[in-house]
Amino acid sequence: MMIENSHLPFVIGHRGAAGLAPENTLVSLRRAKLEGAQWVEFDVMLSADAVPVLFHDDKVNRTTNGKGAVNKLDYATLSQLDAGSWFDATFKGARIPSFTEAIQTLAEEGLGANVEIKPFPGTTRETAEATCRAIHENWPDSVPVPVISSFDADAMVVARDRLKQLPRAMLFGRLPRNWQSIVTELDCCAVHASNRFATKSMVEAVTGAGYPLRIYTVNDPKRARALREMGVSSVFTDRPDLIRD
Ligand code: G3P
Ligand code: MG
């Protein structure tokens, strides 16, 4: 099994600091740092012309002033959209960043990152390949080694084969019965799973098998404390101002 990143903190900003700034934008990454987070999570998807960008949904409708499927819009178009006003007028002009721009911001801010590969449906291989290539070519020595994750097992196969030496975490909603064989097969060193299904026995099963468990999305400090007491290693939170290391 791969050696786990021992330096991941308890608090990981979710999509930057998605409760305080527009998700998956540079201002959101910076806001997470400002609120005390040392690490952030964000989602990486491909534009129509195969540029990796920070984006969560399949369509741009919810989080920008545009319309349509992400994989039908090229990077020049995506990067012109207003990805801030939907959240609050004060964020007008925030853009969808390229993954490369986000890596630069991590370096400027001294942030570590969990890179979630989020393929647009039907684009698993190219999304995972492009994300791995960008990490291989652009990741600065000054930024902690990233943790790569995905809900998509095929994306994790690509990450395992392309960036074998980097730590990987399998992402689950509810933990499937065969979670351990999936994690072993993909040579993952940690498990990421949903807060909705996190119970004491589930935490014990994962940590008892020797895997750090990180839980998303936790915005209630009491819940974060309870998870920590159960043995959860980290929580992904939209509100790093409320949940502290
Ligand atoms: O990586 C943890 C979490 O971000 C997974 O869910 O939908 O917010 O990407 P989602
Ligand atoms: Mg995510």
Coordinates of C-alpha atoms and ligand atoms in Angstrom, one line a residue:
M1 CA 0.0 0.0 0.0
M2 CA 1.1 3.5 -0.7
I3 CA 2.5 5.6 2.1
E4 CA -0.2 8.0 3.3
N5 CA 0.4 11.8 3.3
S6 CA 0.9 12.2 7.0
H7 CA 0.5 16.0 6.8
L8 CA -3.1 16.3 5.9
P9 CA -4.9 18.5 8.4
F10 CA -8.3 17.9 10.0
V11 CA -9.9 20.8 8.1
I12 CA -10.0 20.7 4.3
G13 CA -11.9 23.5 2.5
H14 CA -14.6 22.1 0.3
R15 CA -14.5 23.5 -3.3
G16 CA -12.3 26.2 -1.6
A17 CA -14.6 27.7 1.0
A18 CA -17.9 27.1 -0.8
G19 CA -20.0 28.5 2.0
L20 CA -18.2 31.8 2.0
A21 CA -17.2 32.4 -1.7
P22 CA -18.3 31.0 -5.1
E23 CA -17.2 27.4 -5.2
N24 CA -14.2 26.2 -7.3
T25 CA -12.9 29.8 -8.0
L26 CA -9.6 31.3 -7.1
V27 CA -11.2 33.6 -4.6
S28 CA -12.8 30.6 -2.9
L29 CA -9.3 28.9 -2.6
R30 CA -7.9 32.1 -1.1
R31 CA -10.8 32.5 1.2
A32 CA -10.2 29.0 2.6
K33 CA -6.7 30.0 3.4
L34 CA -7.7 33.3 5.0
E35 CA -10.1 31.4 7.3
G36 CA -7.3 29.1 8.5
A37 CA -7.5 26.0 6.2
Q38 CA -4.2 24.6 5.1
W39 CA -5.7 22.3 2.5
V40 CA -8.6 22.6 0.0
E41 CA -10.5 20.2 -2.2
F42 CA -11.7 21.1 -5.7
D43 CA -13.3 19.4 -8.7
V44 CA -11.5 19.1 -12.1
M45 CA -13.6 18.8 -15.3
L46 CA -12.6 19.2 -19.0
S47 CA -13.8 22.0 -21.3
A48 CA -14.9 21.1 -24.9
D49 CA -11.3 21.7 -26.0
A50 CA -9.9 19.5 -23.3
V51 CA -8.6 22.1 -20.9
P52 CA -8.9 21.0 -17.3
V53 CA -10.9 23.6 -15.3
L54 CA -12.3 23.8 -11.8
F55 CA -16.0 22.9 -12.0
H56 CA -18.5 20.7 -10.2
D57 CA -21.8 20.4 -12.2
D58 CA -22.2 19.0 -15.7
K59 CA -23.9 22.3 -16.7
V60 CA -22.8 25.9 -16.1
N61 CA -26.3 27.0 -15.3
R62 CA -26.2 26.9 -11.5
T63 CA -22.9 28.6 -10.8
T64 CA -22.4 31.0 -13.7
N65 CA -24.3 33.5 -15.9
G66 CA -24.1 31.0 -18.8
K67 CA -26.1 28.0 -20.0
G68 CA -25.2 24.6 -21.3
A69 CA -23.1 21.6 -20.8
V70 CA -19.5 22.1 -19.7
N71 CA -18.1 19.8 -22.4
K72 CA -19.8 21.7 -25.1
L73 CA -18.2 25.0 -24.2
D74 CA -14.5 25.7 -25.0
Y75 CA -12.1 27.1 -22.5
A76 CA -12.2 30.6 -24.0
T77 CA -16.0 30.7 -23.5
L78 CA -16.0 29.2 -20.0
S79 CA -13.3 31.6 -18.8
Q80 CA -15.4 34.6 -19.9
L81 CA -18.4 33.5 -17.8
D82 CA -19.2 35.3 -14.5
A83 CA -18.8 32.6 -11.9
G84 CA -19.3 34.9 -8.9
S85 CA -22.5 36.9 -9.1
W86 CA -24.8 33.9 -8.6
F87 CA -23.2 33.6 -5.1
D88 CA -23.2 37.3 -4.2
A89 CA -23.0 40.5 -6.2
T90 CA -19.7 41.3 -4.4
F91 CA -18.1 38.3 -6.3
K92 CA -19.1 39.6 -9.7
G93 CA -16.2 38.9 -12.1
A94 CA -14.9 35.8 -10.5
R95 CA -14.0 33.3 -13.3
I96 CA -13.9 29.6 -13.8
P97 CA -10.2 29.0 -13.3
S98 CA -8.1 26.5 -15.3
F99 CA -6.5 23.8 -13.2
T100 CA -3.1 25.3 -14.0
E101 CA -4.2 28.7 -12.6
A102 CA -5.5 26.9 -9.5
I103 CA -2.1 25.2 -9.0
Q104 CA -0.4 28.6 -9.2
T105 CA -2.8 29.9 -6.5
L106 CA -2.0 27.0 -4.3
A107 CA 1.7 27.9 -4.6
E108 CA 1.0 31.6 -3.9
E109 CA -1.2 30.8 -0.9
G110 CA 0.8 27.9 0.5
L111 CA -2.2 25.6 0.3
G112 CA -2.2 21.8 -0.2
A113 CA -5.0 20.2 -2.3
N114 CA -7.1 17.2 -2.8
V115 CA -7.7 17.1 -6.6
E116 CA -11.0 15.4 -7.3
I117 CA -11.3 14.2 -10.9
K118 CA -14.9 14.9 -11.9
P119 CA -15.4 13.6 -15.5
F120 CA -18.3 15.0 -17.5
P121 CA -20.3 11.8 -18.3
G122 CA -18.6 9.8 -21.0
T123 CA -15.2 11.5 -20.7
T124 CA -13.6 9.6 -17.9
R125 CA -10.4 8.6 -19.6
E126 CA -9.5 12.0 -21.2
T127 CA -10.4 13.9 -18.0
A128 CA -8.2 11.7 -15.9
E129 CA -5.4 11.7 -18.4
A130 CA -5.4 15.5 -18.7
T131 CA -5.6 16.0 -15.0
C132 CA -2.7 13.7 -14.4
R133 CA -0.7 15.3 -17.2
A134 CA -1.3 18.8 -15.6
I135 CA -0.1 17.6 -12.2
H136 CA 2.9 15.9 -13.7
E137 CA 3.9 19.0 -15.7
N138 CA 2.9 21.8 -13.4
W139 CA 2.9 20.7 -9.8
P140 CA 5.5 22.9 -8.0
D141 CA 7.9 21.3 -5.4
S142 CA 6.8 24.0 -3.0
V143 CA 3.2 22.7 -2.9
P144 CA 2.5 19.5 -0.8
V145 CA 2.0 16.4 -2.9
P146 CA -1.7 16.4 -3.8
V147 CA -4.1 13.6 -3.0
I148 CA -6.1 12.5 -6.1
S149 CA -9.6 11.2 -5.7
S150 CA -12.7 10.4 -7.7
F151 CA -16.0 8.7 -7.5
D152 CA -15.2 7.2 -10.8
A153 CA -13.1 4.0 -10.4
D154 CA -12.0 4.1 -14.1
A155 CA -10.5 7.6 -13.5
M156 CA -8.7 6.2 -10.5
V157 CA -7.3 3.4 -12.7
V158 CA -5.8 6.1 -14.9
A159 CA -4.4 8.0 -11.9
R160 CA -2.9 4.7 -10.5
D161 CA -1.3 3.9 -13.8
R162 CA -0.1 7.5 -14.7
L163 CA 0.9 8.8 -11.3
K164 CA 1.6 5.7 -9.3
Q165 CA 3.7 7.4 -6.7
L166 CA 1.0 10.0 -5.7
P167 CA -1.4 9.2 -2.9
R168 CA -5.0 8.3 -4.0
A169 CA -8.2 8.2 -2.1
M170 CA -11.4 6.5 -3.3
L171 CA -14.5 8.6 -3.1
F172 CA -17.7 7.0 -2.0
G173 CA -21.2 8.2 -1.1
R174 CA -22.4 5.3 1.1
L175 CA -19.6 2.8 1.5
P176 CA -20.3 -0.3 -0.6
R177 CA -20.0 -3.7 0.9
N178 CA -16.9 -4.4 -1.2
W179 CA -15.2 -1.1 -0.4
Q180 CA -12.0 -2.7 0.7
S181 CA -11.4 -4.7 -2.5
I182 CA -12.0 -1.6 -4.6
V183 CA -9.6 0.4 -2.5
T184 CA -7.0 -2.4 -2.6
E185 CA -7.4 -2.8 -6.4
L186 CA -6.9 0.9 -7.0
D187 CA -4.0 1.0 -4.6
C188 CA -5.6 3.8 -2.6
C189 CA -4.2 4.9 0.7
A190 CA -7.3 6.6 2.1
V191 CA -11.1 6.6 1.9
H192 CA -13.3 9.6 1.4
A193 CA -17.0 9.2 2.1
S194 CA -20.2 11.1 2.7
N195 CA -21.2 12.5 6.1
R196 CA -24.8 11.3 5.4
F197 CA -23.7 7.7 5.9
A198 CA -20.9 8.1 8.4
T199 CA -21.6 6.0 11.5
K200 CA -19.4 4.8 14.3
S201 CA -19.3 1.3 13.0
M202 CA -18.5 2.5 9.5
V203 CA -15.7 4.7 10.8
E204 CA -14.3 1.8 12.8
A205 CA -14.5 -0.6 9.8
V206 CA -12.4 1.8 7.7
T207 CA -9.9 3.0 10.3
G208 CA -9.7 -0.5 11.7
A209 CA -8.5 -1.7 8.3
G210 CA -5.7 0.9 8.5
Y211 CA -7.1 3.6 6.1
P212 CA -7.5 7.2 7.1
L213 CA -11.1 8.3 6.6
R214 CA -12.1 11.8 5.4
I215 CA -15.7 12.8 5.4
Y216 CA -17.6 15.4 3.3
T217 CA -19.3 17.8 3.7
V218 CA -19.4 18.8 7.3
N219 CA -20.4 22.4 8.2
D220 CA -21.6 21.8 11.8
P221 CA -18.7 22.1 14.3
K222 CA -20.5 19.7 16.8
R223 CA -20.7 17.0 14.1
A224 CA -17.0 17.6 13.1
R225 CA -16.0 17.1 16.8
A226 CA -18.0 13.9 17.0
L227 CA -16.5 12.5 13.8
R228 CA -13.1 13.4 15.1
E229 CA -13.7 11.5 18.3
M230 CA -14.9 8.5 16.3
G231 CA -11.5 8.5 14.5
V232 CA -12.2 10.4 11.3
S233 CA -8.9 12.0 10.0
S234 CA -10.3 15.0 8.2
V235 CA -13.5 16.7 7.2
F236 CA -14.3 18.6 4.0
T237 CA -16.1 21.8 4.9
D238 CA -17.7 24.7 3.1
R239 CA -17.1 26.8 6.3
P240 CA -13.5 26.7 7.4
D241 CA -14.3 29.7 9.5
L242 CA -16.6 27.5 11.8
I243 CA -14.6 24.3 11.8
R244 CA -11.0 24.6 13.0
D245 CA -8.1 22.3 13.4
Ligands
G3P1 O1 -14.3 15.3 -2.6 C1 -15.3 15.4 -1.6 C2 -16.6 15.9 -2.2 O2 -16.3 17.1 -2.9 C3 -17.3 15.0 -3.1 O3 -18.6 15.4 -3.5 O4 -20.1 16.4 -5.1 O5 -18.9 17.8 -3.6 O6 -17.7 16.8 -5.4 P1 -18.8 16.6 -4.4
MG2 MG -15.7 17.5 -4.9

